[in-house]
Coordinates of C-alpha atoms and ligand atoms in Angstrom, one line a residue:
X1286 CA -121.4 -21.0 -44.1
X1287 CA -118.9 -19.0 -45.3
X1288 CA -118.9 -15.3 -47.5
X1289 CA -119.9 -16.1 -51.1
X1290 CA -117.0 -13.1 -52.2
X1291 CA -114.4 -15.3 -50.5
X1292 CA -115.7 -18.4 -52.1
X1293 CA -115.2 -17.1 -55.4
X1294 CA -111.8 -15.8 -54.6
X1295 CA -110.8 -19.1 -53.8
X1296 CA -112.4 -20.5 -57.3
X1297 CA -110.4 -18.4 -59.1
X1298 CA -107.2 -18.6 -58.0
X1299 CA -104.4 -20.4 -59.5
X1300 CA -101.7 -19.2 -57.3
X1301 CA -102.5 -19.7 -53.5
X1302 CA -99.9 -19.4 -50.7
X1303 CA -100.0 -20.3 -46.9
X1304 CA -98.1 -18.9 -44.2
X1305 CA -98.8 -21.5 -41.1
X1306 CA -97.8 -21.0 -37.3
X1307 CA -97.4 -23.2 -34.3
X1308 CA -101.2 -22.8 -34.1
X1309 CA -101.8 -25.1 -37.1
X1310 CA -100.3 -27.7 -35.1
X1311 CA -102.3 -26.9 -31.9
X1312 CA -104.6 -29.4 -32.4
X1313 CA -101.7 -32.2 -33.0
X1314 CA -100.9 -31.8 -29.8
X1315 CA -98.2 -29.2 -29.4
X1316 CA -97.6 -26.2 -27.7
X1317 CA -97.6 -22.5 -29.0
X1318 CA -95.0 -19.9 -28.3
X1319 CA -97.1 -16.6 -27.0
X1320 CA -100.5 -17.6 -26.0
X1321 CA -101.1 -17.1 -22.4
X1322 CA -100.8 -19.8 -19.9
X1323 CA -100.2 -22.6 -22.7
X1324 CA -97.6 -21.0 -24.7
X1325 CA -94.1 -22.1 -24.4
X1326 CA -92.7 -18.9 -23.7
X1327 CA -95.6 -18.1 -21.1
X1328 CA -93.1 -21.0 -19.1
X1329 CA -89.9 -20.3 -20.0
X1330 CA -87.9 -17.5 -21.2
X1331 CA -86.7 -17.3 -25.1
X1332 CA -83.6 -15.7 -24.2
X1333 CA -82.2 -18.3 -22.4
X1334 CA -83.3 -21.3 -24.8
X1335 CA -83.8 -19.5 -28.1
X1336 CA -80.7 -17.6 -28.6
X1337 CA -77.2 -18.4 -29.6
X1338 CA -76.3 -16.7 -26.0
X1339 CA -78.2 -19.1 -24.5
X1340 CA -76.7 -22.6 -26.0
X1341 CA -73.3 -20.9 -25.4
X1342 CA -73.8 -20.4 -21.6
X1343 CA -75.5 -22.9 -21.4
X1344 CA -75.4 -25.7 -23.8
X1345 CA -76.8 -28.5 -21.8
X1346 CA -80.2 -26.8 -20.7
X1347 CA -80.8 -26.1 -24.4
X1348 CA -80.2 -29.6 -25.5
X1349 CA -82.0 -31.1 -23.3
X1350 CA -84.8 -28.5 -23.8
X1351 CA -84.8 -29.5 -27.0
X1352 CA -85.1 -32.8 -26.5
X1353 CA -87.7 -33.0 -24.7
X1354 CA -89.2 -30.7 -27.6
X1355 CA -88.6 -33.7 -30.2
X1356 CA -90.0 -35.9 -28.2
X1357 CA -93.5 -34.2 -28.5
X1358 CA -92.8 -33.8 -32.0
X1359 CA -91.8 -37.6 -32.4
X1360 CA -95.6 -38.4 -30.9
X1361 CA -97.6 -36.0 -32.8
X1362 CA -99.7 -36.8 -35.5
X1363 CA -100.7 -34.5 -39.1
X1364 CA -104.6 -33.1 -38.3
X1365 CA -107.5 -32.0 -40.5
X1366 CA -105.9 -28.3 -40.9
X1367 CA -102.1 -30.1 -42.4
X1368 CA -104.0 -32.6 -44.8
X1369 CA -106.7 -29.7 -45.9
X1370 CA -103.3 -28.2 -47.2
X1371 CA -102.1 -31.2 -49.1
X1372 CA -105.9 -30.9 -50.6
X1373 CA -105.6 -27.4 -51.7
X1374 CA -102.3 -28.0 -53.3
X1375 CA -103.8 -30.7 -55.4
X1376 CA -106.8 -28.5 -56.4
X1377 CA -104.8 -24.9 -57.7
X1378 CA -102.5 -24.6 -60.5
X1379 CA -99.5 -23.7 -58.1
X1380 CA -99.3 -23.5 -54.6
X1381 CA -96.5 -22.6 -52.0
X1382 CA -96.9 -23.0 -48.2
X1383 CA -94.6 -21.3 -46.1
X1384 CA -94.0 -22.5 -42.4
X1385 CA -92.6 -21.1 -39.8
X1386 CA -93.1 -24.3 -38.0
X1387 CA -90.1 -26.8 -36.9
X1388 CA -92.3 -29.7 -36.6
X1389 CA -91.8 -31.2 -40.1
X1390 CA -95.9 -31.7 -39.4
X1391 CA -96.9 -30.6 -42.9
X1392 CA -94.4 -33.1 -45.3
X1393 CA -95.2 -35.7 -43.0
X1394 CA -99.0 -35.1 -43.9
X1395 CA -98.1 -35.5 -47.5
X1396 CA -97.5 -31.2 -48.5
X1397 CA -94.6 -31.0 -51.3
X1398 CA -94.2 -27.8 -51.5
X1399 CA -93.4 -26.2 -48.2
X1400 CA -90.6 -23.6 -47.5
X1401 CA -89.5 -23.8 -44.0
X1402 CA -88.4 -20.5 -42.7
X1403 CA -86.9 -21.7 -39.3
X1404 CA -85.7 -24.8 -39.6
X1405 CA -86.3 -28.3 -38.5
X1406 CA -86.2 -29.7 -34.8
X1407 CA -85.5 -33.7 -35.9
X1408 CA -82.7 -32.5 -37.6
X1409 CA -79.3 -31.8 -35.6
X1410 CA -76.2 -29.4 -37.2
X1411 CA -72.9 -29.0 -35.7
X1412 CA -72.7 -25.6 -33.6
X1413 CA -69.5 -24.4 -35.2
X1414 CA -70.0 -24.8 -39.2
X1415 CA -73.6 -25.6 -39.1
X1416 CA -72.5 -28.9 -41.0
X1417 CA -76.0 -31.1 -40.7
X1418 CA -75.0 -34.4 -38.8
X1419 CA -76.9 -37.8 -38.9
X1420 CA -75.0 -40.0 -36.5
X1421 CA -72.7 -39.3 -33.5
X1422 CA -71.0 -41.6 -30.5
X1423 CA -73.0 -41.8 -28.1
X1424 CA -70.7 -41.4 -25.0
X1425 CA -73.0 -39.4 -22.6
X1426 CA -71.9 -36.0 -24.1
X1427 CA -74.5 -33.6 -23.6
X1428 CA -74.9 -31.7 -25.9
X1429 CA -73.1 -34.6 -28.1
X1430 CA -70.3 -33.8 -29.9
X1431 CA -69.9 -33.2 -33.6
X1432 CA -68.0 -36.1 -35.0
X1433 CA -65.5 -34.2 -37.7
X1434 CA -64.7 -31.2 -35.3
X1435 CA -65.8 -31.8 -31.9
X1436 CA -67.5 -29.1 -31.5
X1437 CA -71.3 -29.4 -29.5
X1438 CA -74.1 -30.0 -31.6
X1439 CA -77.3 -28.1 -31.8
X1440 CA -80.9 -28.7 -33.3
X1441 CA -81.4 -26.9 -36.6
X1442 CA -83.9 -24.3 -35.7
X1443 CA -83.3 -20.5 -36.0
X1444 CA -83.0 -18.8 -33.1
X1445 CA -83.3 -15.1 -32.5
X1446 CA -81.2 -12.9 -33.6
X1447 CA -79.6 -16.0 -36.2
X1448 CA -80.0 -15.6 -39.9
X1449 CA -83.0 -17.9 -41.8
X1450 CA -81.6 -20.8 -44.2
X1451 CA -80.2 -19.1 -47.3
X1452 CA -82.7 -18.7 -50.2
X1453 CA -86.0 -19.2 -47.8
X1454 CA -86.7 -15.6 -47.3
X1455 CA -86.3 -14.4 -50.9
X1456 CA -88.4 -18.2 -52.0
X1457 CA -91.4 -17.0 -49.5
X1458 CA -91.0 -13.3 -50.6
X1459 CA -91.7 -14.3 -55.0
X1460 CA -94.9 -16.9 -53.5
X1461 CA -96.3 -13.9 -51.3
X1462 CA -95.9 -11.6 -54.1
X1463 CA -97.2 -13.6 -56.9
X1464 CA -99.9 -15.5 -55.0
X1465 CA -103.6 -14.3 -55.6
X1466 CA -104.3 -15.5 -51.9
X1467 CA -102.5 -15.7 -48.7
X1468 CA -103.8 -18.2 -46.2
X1469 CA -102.2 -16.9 -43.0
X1470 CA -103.2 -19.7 -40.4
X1471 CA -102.6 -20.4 -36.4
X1472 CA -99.2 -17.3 -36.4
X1473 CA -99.3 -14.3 -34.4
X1474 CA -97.4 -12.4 -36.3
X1475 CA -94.7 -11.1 -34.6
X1476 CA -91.4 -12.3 -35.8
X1477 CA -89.8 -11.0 -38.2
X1478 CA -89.2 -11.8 -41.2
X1479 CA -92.1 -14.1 -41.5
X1480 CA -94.6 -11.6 -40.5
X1481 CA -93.6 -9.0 -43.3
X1482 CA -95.1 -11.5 -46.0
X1483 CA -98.6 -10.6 -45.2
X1484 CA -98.0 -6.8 -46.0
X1485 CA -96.0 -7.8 -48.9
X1486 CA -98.5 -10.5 -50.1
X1487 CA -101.4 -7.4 -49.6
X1488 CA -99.6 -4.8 -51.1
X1489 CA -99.0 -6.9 -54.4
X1490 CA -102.9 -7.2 -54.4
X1491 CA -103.7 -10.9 -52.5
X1492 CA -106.7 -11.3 -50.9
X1493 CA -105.3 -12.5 -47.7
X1494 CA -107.5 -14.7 -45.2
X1495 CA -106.7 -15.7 -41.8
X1496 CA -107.3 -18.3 -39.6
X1497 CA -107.0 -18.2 -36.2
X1498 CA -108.6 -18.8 -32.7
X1499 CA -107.9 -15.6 -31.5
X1500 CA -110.8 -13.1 -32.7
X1501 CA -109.0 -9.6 -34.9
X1502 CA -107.8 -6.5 -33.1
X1503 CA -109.4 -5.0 -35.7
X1504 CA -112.3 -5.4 -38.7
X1505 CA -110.6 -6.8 -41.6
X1506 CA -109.5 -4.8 -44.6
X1507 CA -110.7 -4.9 -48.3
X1508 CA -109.8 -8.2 -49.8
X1509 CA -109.4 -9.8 -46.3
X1510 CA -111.2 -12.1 -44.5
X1511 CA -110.8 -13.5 -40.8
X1512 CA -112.1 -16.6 -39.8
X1513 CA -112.2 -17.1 -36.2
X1514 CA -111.9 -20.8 -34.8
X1515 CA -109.6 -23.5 -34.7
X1516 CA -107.4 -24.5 -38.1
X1517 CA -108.2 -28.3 -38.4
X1518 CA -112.0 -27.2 -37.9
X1519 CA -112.5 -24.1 -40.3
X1520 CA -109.8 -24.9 -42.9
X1521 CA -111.0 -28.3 -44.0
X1522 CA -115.3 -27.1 -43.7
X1523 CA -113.6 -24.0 -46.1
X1524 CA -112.3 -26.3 -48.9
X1525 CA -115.2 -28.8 -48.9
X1526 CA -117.3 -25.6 -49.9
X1527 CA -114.7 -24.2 -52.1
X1528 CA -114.5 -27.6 -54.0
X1529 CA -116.9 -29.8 -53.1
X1530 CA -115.9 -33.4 -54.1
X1531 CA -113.1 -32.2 -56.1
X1532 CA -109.7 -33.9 -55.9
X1533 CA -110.7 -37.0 -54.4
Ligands
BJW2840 C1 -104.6 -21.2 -33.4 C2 -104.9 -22.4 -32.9 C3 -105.7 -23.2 -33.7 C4 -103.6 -21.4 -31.5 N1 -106.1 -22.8 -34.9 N2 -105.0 -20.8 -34.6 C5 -88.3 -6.4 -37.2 C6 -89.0 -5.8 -36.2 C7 -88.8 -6.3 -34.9 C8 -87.9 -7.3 -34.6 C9 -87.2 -7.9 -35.6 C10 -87.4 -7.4 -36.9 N3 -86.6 -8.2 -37.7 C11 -86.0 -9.1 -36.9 C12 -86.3 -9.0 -35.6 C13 -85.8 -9.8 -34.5 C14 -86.5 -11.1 -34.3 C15 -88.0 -10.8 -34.1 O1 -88.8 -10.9 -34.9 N4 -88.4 -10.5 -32.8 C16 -89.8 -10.2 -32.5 C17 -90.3 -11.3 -31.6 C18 -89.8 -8.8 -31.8 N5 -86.3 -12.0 -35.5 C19 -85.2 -12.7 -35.6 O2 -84.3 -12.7 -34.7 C20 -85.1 -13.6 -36.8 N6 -83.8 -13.4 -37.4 C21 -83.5 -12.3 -38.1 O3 -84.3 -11.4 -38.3 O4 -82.2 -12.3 -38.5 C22 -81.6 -11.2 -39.1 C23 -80.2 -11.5 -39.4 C24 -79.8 -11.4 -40.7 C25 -78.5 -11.7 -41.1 C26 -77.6 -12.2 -40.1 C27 -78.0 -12.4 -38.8 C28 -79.4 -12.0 -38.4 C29 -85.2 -15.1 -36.4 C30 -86.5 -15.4 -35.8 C31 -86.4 -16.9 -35.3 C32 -87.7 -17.3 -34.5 N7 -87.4 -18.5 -33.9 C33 -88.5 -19.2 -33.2 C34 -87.9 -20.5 -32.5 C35 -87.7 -21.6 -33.5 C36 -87.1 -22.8 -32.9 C37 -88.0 -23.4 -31.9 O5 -89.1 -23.9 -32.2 O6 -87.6 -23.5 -30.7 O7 -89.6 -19.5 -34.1 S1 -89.4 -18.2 -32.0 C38 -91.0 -18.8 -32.3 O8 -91.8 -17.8 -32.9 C39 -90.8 -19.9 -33.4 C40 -92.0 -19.6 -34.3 O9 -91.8 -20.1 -35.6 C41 -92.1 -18.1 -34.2 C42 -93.5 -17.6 -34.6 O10 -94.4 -18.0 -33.7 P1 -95.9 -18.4 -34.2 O11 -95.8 -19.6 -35.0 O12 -96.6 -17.3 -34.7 O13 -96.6 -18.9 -32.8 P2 -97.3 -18.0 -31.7 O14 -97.4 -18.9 -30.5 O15 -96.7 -16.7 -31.6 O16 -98.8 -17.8 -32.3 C43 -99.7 -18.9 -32.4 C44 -101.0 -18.4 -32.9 O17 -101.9 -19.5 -33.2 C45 -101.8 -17.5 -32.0 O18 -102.1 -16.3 -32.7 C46 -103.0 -18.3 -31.6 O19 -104.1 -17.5 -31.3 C47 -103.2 -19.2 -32.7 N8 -103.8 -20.5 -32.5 N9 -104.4 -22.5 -31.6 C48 -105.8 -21.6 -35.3 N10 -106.1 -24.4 -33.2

């Protein structure tokens, strides 16, 4: 079912990376960011929910934004595409998976080692020293406030225009250089940084495949493959070919 030249890439790996987007996690349920009609920004507007300018205007919109955000989160459930990535890490010498997703979907679904470039929605840091909090008083606050300073607490997501997590770029930048391929699954790549580790990954000679329901703007390059369908359908039908009854 799928090319015999990709099959044999994948055999012969020992370093495979994964860059995933909010599309991996389609299929669990939640929304995207930038696909039309469904996409989260196709109903609301990033710059006044995914900004530090926003959550200083206006603190309690984002909050509860956010909230409501979690709560989809909290119901979701790991599919095919996350636990075809725990399979592959158990099957290659090394393997890094890089997510730009929030959702804490992929270490719930058993991955171990995943680099998360923007943060993590369950998790809640105080707004003034970025301090990560676990408890607070609940005393109808909203945002509530952080119990050493007072000052209003915020998820622990990057926003635009806000810094990644020390040492998570430069982490993702040696797996995208070393790896021999890049899965690049369910992202549109458009934000930056994230989306310069596929030119980096290519130009330190990865064969880079990506996954994705949208079809290419244009026919892939040397060394590149697109796969054009959902994640939790194509990525687990890919590594029962690759590896048939391996790692069971
Ligand atoms: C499926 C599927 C299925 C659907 N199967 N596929 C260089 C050039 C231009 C701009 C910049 C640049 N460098 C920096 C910038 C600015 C900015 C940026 O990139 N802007 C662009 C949008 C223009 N970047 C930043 O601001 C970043 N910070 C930064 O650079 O800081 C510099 C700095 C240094 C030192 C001090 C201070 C500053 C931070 C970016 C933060 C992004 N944050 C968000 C929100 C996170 C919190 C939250 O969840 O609310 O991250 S925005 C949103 O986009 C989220 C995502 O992680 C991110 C990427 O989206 P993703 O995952 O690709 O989703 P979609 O919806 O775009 O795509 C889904 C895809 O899946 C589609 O292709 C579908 O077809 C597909 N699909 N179903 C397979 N079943």
């Amino acid at each position: 079912m799928f090319d015999e030249a990709l099959i044999r890439r994948l055999r012969a790996a020992r370093h495979i990376a994964a860059l995933t987007g909010a599309g991996i996690s389609a299929e669990s349920g939640l929304p995207t960011f930038r696909e039309p009609q469904t996409g989260l920004w196709a109903r609301y507007r990033p710059e006044d929910l995914a900004t530090p300018e926003a959550f200083a205007r206006d603190p309690e919109l984002v909050w509860r934004w956010y909230e409501w955000r979690r709560s989809l989160v909290a119901a979701a459930e790991p599919n095919a595409a996350h636990h075809a990535l725990v399979r592959i890490e158990t099957l290659v010498p090394r393997f890094t998976l890089v997510t730009q997703n929030v959702d804490g979907l992929h270490e719930r679904a058993g991955s171990r080692s995943v680099i998360e470039l923007h943060g993590r929605i369950q998790r809640t840091k105080c707004s003034r020293d970025g301090r990560l909090v676990e408890a607070w008083d609940d005393d109808g606050a909203v945002p509530p406030r952080c119990p050493s300073c007072g000052a209003a607490l915020r998820p622990d997501v990057v926003w635009f225009g806000e810094a990644l997590p020390p040492g998570v770029l430069e982490r993702a930048a040696d797996a995208a250089s070393e790896c021999d391929v890049l899965f690049v699954i369910g992202t549109s790549g458009v934000v930056y940084p994230a989306a310069g580790l596929v030119p980096l990954a290519r130009r330190a000679g990865a064969a880079v495949v990506v996954i994705n329901t949208a079809a290419p703007d244009a026919p892939p390059g040397p060394d590149e493959w697109h796969l054009t369908g959902p994640a939790a359908k194509l990525l687990p039908a890919l590594v029962e070919q690759v590896w048939p009854d391996e790692g069971r």
